Coordinates of N, CA and C in Angstrom, one line a residue:
M1 N 1.0 -1.3 0.0 CA 0.1 -0.3 -0.1 C 0.8 1.2 0.1
S2 N 0.8 2.2 -0.9 CA 1.4 2.8 -1.0 C 1.5 4.1 0.8
N3 N 2.5 4.5 1.0 CA 2.4 5.4 2.1 C 1.8 6.9 2.6
N4 N 1.3 7.1 0.9 CA 0.5 8.7 1.2 C -0.7 8.1 1.5
H5 N -1.2 6.8 0.8 CA -2.6 6.4 1.2 C -2.5 6.3 2.6
K6 N -3.4 7.0 3.5 CA -4.2 6.8 5.5 C -4.8 6.2 5.4
N7 N -5.4 5.1 6.2 CA -7.0 4.7 6.4 C -7.0 5.2 7.8
R8 N -8.2 5.6 8.5 CA -8.8 6.1 9.4 C -9.6 4.9 10.0
T9 N -9.3 4.0 11.1 CA -9.8 2.7 11.4 C -10.4 3.0 13.3
S10 N -11.7 3.0 13.0 CA -11.9 3.2 14.8 C -12.0 1.9 15.2
V11 N -10.8 1.6 15.8 CA -11.2 0.5 16.5 C -11.8 0.7 18.8
D12 N -11.9 -0.3 19.0 CA -11.4 0.0 20.8 C -10.5 -1.5 21.7
I13 N -10.2 -0.2 22.6 CA -8.8 -0.8 23.3 C -9.7 -0.5 24.7
Y14 N -9.5 -1.8 25.0 CA -10.0 -1.8 26.9 C -11.3 -1.2 26.9
G15 N -11.6 -1.1 26.5 CA -13.2 0.3 26.9 C -13.1 1.1 26.3
Q16 N -12.2 1.8 25.3 CA -12.1 3.1 25.4 C -11.7 2.5 23.8
S17 N -12.5 4.1 23.1 CA -12.6 4.4 21.6 C -11.6 5.1 20.6
Y18 N -10.9 4.3 19.5 CA -9.6 5.2 19.2 C -10.1 5.7 18.1
S19 N -9.5 6.3 17.3 CA -9.7 6.8 15.9 C -7.9 6.3 15.2
I20 N -7.8 5.7 14.4 CA -6.1 5.2 14.9 C -6.4 5.7 12.9
V21 N -5.1 5.9 12.6 CA -4.5 6.5 11.4 C -2.7 6.1 10.5
G22 N -3.5 5.5 9.6 CA -2.1 4.8 9.3 C -2.0 4.5 7.6
S23 N -1.1 4.0 7.3 CA -0.9 3.2 5.4 C -1.1 2.0 5.8
E24 N -1.4 1.3 6.8 CA -1.5 -0.2 6.6 C -3.0 0.0 6.6
S25 N -3.9 -1.9 6.4 CA -4.9 -1.9 5.8 C -5.5 -1.9 7.1
T26 N -6.4 -1.4 6.5 CA -8.1 -1.2 8.0 C -7.8 -3.1 8.8
S27 N -7.6 -4.0 8.5 CA -8.0 -5.1 8.7 C -6.1 -5.6 9.7
H28 N -5.1 -4.9 9.7 CA -4.1 -4.9 10.1 C -4.2 -4.0 11.1
I29 N -4.7 -2.8 11.3 CA -4.6 -1.8 12.1 C -5.5 -2.7 13.0
R30 N -6.9 -3.1 12.8 CA -7.5 -3.6 13.7 C -7.4 -5.0 14.6
L31 N -6.0 -5.8 13.5 CA -5.4 -7.1 14.6 C -4.6 -6.6 15.7
V32 N -4.0 -5.4 15.2 CA -3.3 -4.5 16.4 C -3.6 -4.4 17.4
A33 N -4.9 -3.7 17.2 CA -5.9 -3.1 18.4 C -6.2 -4.1 19.3
S34 N -6.3 -4.9 18.9 CA -7.5 -6.8 19.1 C -6.2 -7.2 20.4
M35 N -4.7 -6.9 19.5 CA -3.8 -7.7 20.5 C -3.4 -6.9 21.6
V36 N -3.7 -5.6 21.2 CA -2.9 -4.7 22.5 C -4.3 -4.8 23.3
D37 N -5.6 -4.8 23.3 CA -6.6 -5.0 24.4 C -6.3 -6.5 25.1
D38 N -5.5 -7.5 24.1 CA -6.3 -9.1 24.6 C -5.1 -8.7 25.4
K39 N -3.7 -8.5 25.7 CA -2.1 -8.3 26.4 C -3.0 -7.1 27.6
M40 N -3.7 -6.1 27.3 CA -4.1 -5.7 28.7 C -5.0 -6.2 29.8
R41 N -6.0 -6.9 29.1 CA -7.0 -7.6 29.3 C -6.7 -8.7 30.4
E42 N -5.6 -9.8 29.6 CA -4.6 -10.6 30.4 C -3.5 -9.6 32.4
I43 N -3.5 -8.9 31.4 CA -1.9 -8.3 33.0 C -3.4 -8.2 33.3
S44 N -4.6 -7.2 33.6 CA -5.7 -6.7 34.1 C -6.3 -8.0 34.4
S45 N -6.1 -9.0 33.9 CA -6.3 -10.5 35.2 C -5.9 -11.1 36.2
V46 N -4.1 -10.9 35.9 CA -3.6 -11.1 36.9 C -3.8 -9.9 37.8
N47 N -3.3 -9.3 37.9 CA -3.6 -7.4 38.8 C -4.3 -6.7 38.5
P48 N -6.0 -7.0 39.1 CA -6.8 -5.9 39.1 C -6.5 -4.6 39.4
A49 N -5.5 -4.3 40.3 CA -5.6 -3.2 41.3 C -5.0 -2.6 39.8
L50 N -4.8 -2.6 39.0 CA -3.8 -1.4 38.5 C -4.8 -0.5 37.6
D51 N -4.5 0.8 37.7 CA -4.9 1.3 37.2 C -4.6 1.3 35.1
T52 N -5.2 2.2 35.2 CA -5.5 2.5 33.3 C -3.7 2.9 32.3
S53 N -3.2 3.9 33.6 CA -2.3 4.0 32.7 C -1.3 3.5 33.0
K54 N -1.4 2.6 34.7 CA 0.2 1.5 34.9 C -0.3 0.4 33.8
L55 N -1.6 0.2 33.4 CA -1.9 -0.7 32.7 C -1.0 -0.6 31.2
A56 N -1.5 0.2 30.7 CA -0.8 0.9 29.2 C 0.7 0.6 29.5
V57 N 1.0 1.6 29.7 CA 2.6 1.3 30.3 C 3.2 -0.4 30.7
L58 N 2.7 -1.0 31.3 CA 3.4 -2.3 31.2 C 2.4 -3.4 29.8
T59 N 1.9 -3.4 29.2 CA 1.1 -3.7 28.3 C 2.1 -3.0 27.1
A60 N 2.5 -1.5 27.2 CA 3.8 -1.5 26.2 C 6.0 -2.3 26.8
V61 N 5.6 -2.0 27.8 CA 6.7 -2.5 28.4 C 6.4 -4.6 27.9
N62 N 5.7 -5.1 27.8 CA 5.3 -5.8 27.2 C 5.9 -6.4 26.3
A63 N 5.2 -5.9 25.0 CA 5.4 -5.8 23.3 C 6.7 -4.8 23.4
V64 N 7.1 -4.4 23.9 CA 8.6 -4.1 23.3 C 9.7 -5.4 24.3
H65 N 9.6 -6.1 25.0 CA 10.3 -6.8 25.4 C 9.6 -8.1 24.3
D66 N 8.9 -8.3 23.8 CA 8.4 -9.9 22.7 C 9.1 -9.0 21.5
Y67 N 9.0 -8.1 21.5 CA 10.0 -7.7 20.2 C 11.1 -7.6 19.7
L68 N 11.6 -7.2 20.9 CA 13.4 -7.6 21.4 C 13.7 -9.0 21.5
K69 N 12.6 -9.8 21.7 CA 13.0 -11.1 21.7 C 13.0 -11.7 20.8
L70 N 12.0 -11.2 19.8 CA 12.2 -11.6 18.6 C 12.9 -11.6 17.9
K71 N 13.1 -10.1 18.0 CA 14.1 -9.7 16.7 C 15.8 -10.1 17.2
E72 N 16.1 -10.4 18.1 CA 17.1 -11.2 18.3 C 17.0 -12.7 18.1
E73 N 16.0 -13.5 18.2 CA 16.4 -14.5 17.2 C 15.9 -14.6 15.8
M74 N 15.5 -13.7 15.7 CA 15.6 -13.2 14.0 C 17.3 -13.3 13.5
E75 N 18.4 -11.7 14.4 CA 19.1 -11.9 14.1 C 20.2 -12.9 14.1
E76 N 19.6 -13.9 15.0 CA 20.4 -15.3 15.0 C 20.0 -16.5 14.4
L77 N 19.1 -15.9 13.6 CA 18.5 -16.2 12.9 C 19.1 -16.4 10.9
E78 N 19.6 -15.0 10.8 CA 20.5 -14.7 9.7 C 22.0 -15.6 10.6
K79 N 22.6 -15.0 11.2 CA 23.5 -15.4 11.3 C 23.4 -16.6 10.9
E80 N 23.1 -17.7 11.4 CA 22.9 -19.3 11.2 C 22.8 -19.8 9.3
L81 N 22.0 -18.9 9.0 CA 21.6 -18.7 7.6 C 23.0 -18.3 6.6
K82 N 23.7 -17.2 7.2 CA 24.6 -16.8 6.7 C 25.4 -17.5 6.3
K83 N 26.3 -18.5 7.8 CA 27.2 -19.9 8.2 C 27.3 -20.6 6.8
L84 N 25.6 -21.3 6.4 CA 25.4 -21.8 5.7 C 25.3 -21.2 4.9
R85 N 25.5 -20.4 3.8 CA 25.5 -19.7 3.5 C 27.1 -19.8 2.2
D86 N 27.7 -19.4 3.3 CA 29.3 -19.5 3.0 C 30.4 -20.6 3.0

């Protein structure tokens, strides 16, 4: 999809409505929002005393942690692939 074209998508995350604008497809934006909502609900179920701000920060910390672990795994796989090609 062209970077010039922006989609505006309404989503619900943890009981709040948001209008998200991005170049990704509407289905992608909804998937991301759904995953954020799921993670917030998961964290909230373990610690229901968290206020929404702290819950959002913990969700972001979890998401970045998952991203970094996947990035490390990808880099290791790329190294292995390079060794196999050499």
